[in-house]
CSV table of C-alpha atoms in Angstrom, one decimal:
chain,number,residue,atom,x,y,z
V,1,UNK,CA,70.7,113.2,90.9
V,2,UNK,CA,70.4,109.3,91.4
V,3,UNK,CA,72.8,107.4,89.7
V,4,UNK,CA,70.3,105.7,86.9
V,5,UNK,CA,70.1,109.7,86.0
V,6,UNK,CA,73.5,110.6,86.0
V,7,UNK,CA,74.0,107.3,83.7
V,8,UNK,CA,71.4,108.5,81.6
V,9,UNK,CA,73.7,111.9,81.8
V,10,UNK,CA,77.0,110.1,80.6
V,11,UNK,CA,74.8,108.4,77.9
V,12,UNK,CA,74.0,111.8,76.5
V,13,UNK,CA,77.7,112.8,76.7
V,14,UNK,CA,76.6,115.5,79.4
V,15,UNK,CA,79.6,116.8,81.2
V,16,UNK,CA,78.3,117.8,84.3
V,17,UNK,CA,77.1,113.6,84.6
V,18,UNK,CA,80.6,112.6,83.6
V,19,UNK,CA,82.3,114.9,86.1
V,20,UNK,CA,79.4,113.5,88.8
V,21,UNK,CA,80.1,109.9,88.1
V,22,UNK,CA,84.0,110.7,88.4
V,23,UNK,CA,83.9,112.2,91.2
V,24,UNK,CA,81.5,109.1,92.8
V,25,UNK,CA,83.8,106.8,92.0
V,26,UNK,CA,87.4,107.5,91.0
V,27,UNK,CA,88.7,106.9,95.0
V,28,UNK,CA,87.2,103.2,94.6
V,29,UNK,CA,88.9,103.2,91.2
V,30,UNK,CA,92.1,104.5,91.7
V,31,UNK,CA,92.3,101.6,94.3
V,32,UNK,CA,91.6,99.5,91.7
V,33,UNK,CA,94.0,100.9,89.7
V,34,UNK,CA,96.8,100.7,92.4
V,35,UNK,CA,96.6,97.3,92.6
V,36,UNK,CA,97.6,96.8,88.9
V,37,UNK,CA,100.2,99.4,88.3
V,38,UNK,CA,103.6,99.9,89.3
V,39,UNK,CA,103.6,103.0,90.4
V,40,UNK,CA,101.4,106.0,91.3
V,41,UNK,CA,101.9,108.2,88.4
V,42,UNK,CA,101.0,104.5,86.2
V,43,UNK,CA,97.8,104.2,88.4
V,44,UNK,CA,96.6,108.0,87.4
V,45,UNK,CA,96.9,107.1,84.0
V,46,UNK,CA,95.1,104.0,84.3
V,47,UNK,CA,92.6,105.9,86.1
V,48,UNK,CA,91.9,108.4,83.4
V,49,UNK,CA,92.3,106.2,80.4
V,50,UNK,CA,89.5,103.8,82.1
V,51,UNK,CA,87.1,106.7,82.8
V,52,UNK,CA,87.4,107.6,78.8
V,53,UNK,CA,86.5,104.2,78.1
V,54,UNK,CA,83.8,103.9,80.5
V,55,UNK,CA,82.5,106.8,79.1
V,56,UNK,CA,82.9,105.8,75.5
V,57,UNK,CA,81.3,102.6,75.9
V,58,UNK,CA,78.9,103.9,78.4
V,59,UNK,CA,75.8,103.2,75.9
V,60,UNK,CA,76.6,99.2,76.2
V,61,UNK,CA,75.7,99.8,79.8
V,62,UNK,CA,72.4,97.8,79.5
V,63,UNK,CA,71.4,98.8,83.6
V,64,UNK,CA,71.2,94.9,84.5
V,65,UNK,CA,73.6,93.9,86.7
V,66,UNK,CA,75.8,96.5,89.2
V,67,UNK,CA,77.2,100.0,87.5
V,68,UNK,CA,79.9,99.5,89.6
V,69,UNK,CA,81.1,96.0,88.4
V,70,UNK,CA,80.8,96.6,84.7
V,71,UNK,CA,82.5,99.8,85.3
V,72,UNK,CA,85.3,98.2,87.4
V,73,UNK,CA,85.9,95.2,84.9
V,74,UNK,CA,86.7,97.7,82.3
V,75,UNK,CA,89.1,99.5,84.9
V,76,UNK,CA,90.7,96.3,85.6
V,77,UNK,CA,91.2,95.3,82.0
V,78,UNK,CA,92.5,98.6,80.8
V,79,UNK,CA,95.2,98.4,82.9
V,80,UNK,CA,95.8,94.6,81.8
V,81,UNK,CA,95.6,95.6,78.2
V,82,UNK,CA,98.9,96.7,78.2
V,83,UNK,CA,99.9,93.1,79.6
V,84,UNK,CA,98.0,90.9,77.3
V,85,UNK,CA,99.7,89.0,74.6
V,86,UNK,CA,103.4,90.4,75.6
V,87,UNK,CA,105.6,87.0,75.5
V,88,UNK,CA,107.7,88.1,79.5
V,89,UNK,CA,104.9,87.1,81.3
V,90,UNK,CA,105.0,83.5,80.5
V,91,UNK,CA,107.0,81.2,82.9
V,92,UNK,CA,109.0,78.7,81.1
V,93,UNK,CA,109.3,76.7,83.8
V,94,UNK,CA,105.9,75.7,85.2
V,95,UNK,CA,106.6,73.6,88.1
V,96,UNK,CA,104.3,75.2,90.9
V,97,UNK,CA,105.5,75.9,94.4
V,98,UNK,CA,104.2,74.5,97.3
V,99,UNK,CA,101.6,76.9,98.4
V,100,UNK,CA,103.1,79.4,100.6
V,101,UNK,CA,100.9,80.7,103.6
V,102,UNK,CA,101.7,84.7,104.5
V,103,UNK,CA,101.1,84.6,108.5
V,104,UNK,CA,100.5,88.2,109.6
V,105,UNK,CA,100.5,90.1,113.1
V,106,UNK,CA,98.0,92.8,112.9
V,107,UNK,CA,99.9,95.0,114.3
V,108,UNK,CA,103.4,94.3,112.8
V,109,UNK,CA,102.7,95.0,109.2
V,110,UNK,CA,100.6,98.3,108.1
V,111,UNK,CA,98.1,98.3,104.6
V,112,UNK,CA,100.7,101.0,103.3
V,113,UNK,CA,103.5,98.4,103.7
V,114,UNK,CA,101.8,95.8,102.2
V,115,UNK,CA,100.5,98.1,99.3
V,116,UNK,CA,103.8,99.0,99.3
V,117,UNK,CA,105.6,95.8,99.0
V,118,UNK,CA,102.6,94.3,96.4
V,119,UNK,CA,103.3,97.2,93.9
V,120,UNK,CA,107.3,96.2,93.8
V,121,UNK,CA,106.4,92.4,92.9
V,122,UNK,CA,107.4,92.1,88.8
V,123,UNK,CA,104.4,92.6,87.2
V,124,UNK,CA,103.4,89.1,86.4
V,125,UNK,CA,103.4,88.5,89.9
V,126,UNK,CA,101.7,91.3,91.0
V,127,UNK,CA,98.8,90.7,88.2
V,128,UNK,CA,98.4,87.2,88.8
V,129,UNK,CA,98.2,87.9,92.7
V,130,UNK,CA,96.1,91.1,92.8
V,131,UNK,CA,93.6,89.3,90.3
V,132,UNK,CA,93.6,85.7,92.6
V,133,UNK,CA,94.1,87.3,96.1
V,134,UNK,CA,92.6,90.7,96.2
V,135,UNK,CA,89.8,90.3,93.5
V,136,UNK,CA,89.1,87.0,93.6
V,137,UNK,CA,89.2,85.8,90.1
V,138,UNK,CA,90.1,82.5,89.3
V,139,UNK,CA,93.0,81.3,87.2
V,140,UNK,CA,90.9,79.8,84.5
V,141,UNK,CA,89.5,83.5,84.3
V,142,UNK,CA,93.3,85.2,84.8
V,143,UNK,CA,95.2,82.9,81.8
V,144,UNK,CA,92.3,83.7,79.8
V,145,UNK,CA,92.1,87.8,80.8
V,146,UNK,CA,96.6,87.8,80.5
V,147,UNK,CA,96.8,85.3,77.3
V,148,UNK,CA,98.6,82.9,79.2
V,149,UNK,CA,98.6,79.0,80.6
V,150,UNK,CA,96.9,78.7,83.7
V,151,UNK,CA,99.6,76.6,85.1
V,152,UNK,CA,101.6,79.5,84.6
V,153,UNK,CA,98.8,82.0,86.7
V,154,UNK,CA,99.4,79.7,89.4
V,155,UNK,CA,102.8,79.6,89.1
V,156,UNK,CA,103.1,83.4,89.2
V,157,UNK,CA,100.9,83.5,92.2
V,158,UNK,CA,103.2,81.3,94.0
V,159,UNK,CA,106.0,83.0,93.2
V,160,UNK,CA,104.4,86.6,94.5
V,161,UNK,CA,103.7,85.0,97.6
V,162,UNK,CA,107.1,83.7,98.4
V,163,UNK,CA,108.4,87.3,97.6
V,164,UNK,CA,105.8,88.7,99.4
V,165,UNK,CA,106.4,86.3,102.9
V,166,UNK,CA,110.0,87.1,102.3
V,167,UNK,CA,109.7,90.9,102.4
V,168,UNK,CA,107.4,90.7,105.4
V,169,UNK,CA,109.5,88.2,107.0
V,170,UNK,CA,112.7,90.6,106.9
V,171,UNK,CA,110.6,93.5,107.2
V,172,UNK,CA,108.8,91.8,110.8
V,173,UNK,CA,111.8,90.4,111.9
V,174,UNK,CA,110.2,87.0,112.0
V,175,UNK,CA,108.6,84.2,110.5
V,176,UNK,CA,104.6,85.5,109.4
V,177,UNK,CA,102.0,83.3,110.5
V,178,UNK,CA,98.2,83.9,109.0
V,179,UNK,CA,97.4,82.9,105.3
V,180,UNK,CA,97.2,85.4,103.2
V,181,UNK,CA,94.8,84.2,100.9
């Protein structure tokens, strides 16, 4: 089956569709889901809880634009819901860093450490970056998706990457050299 069919599948509630489109696409997700959760066990649930949605809402699915994206926005902003509206992510001080450049080595830091390192930032600061850095929203589109100032996305953002340079300076040994943008 093509995907329009297995769509078509979902649309009917057909099981054998669901458990087709899962299996196409819950690696891709669950990397999605990484990047927004603190921990692994946190990432399975946003996993399953944005399959049942995507599955609920799977009739809005209109077949213009990418299956993929509409399916990953809904990923992404079930595992912001939780996020939204809750008064701890707001700075009260918004005076923004200077930007802070992240120089990396390829071969002195590995993708797990980073993961690693991104998943420990507080979770404001691991929202604003993963939704700036590694999805490339824009903070007009982050304070509007976390219900908060945009001063305060970028704020956050600056923040993460301090930490981040920090943890990779001690972890290195060294002061890091490429942007990590």
């Amino acid at each position: 089956m093509n995907l329009d069919e297995l769509i078509a599948g979902c649309k009917e509630n057909d099981l054998k569709s669901q458990a087709a489109v899962y299996q196409l696409f819950s690696a891709k997700f669950f990397g999605v889901c990484m990047k927004y959760s603190s921990s692994y066990a946190e990432a399975q649930d946003n996993l399953q809880d944005g399959f049942l949605i995507i599955f609920e809402k799977i009739k809005q699915y209109s077949g213009k634009g990418s299956f993929e994206g509409w399916a990953k926005r809904i990923m992404i902003n079930n595992a912001l819901q939780k996020f939204r509206g809750q008064r701890y992510l707001e700075v009260v001080n918004e005076n923004i860093p200077d930007e802070t450049e992240i120089d990396l080595d390829d071969d002195s830091v590995s993708l797990d450490f980073l993961m690693k390192i991104i998943q420990e930032l507080p979770e404001r600061y691991r929202l604003c970056f993963s939704l700036y850095v590694l999805d490339g929203y824009s903070h007009n589109e982050i304070s509007e998706m976390l219900n908060i100032a945009t001063g305060t996305t970028k704020s956050n953002l600056a923040r993460a990457r301090m930490i981040l340079k920090e943890k990779i300076d001690l972890h290195t040994g060294k002061k890091s050299a490429i942007a990590l943008q």
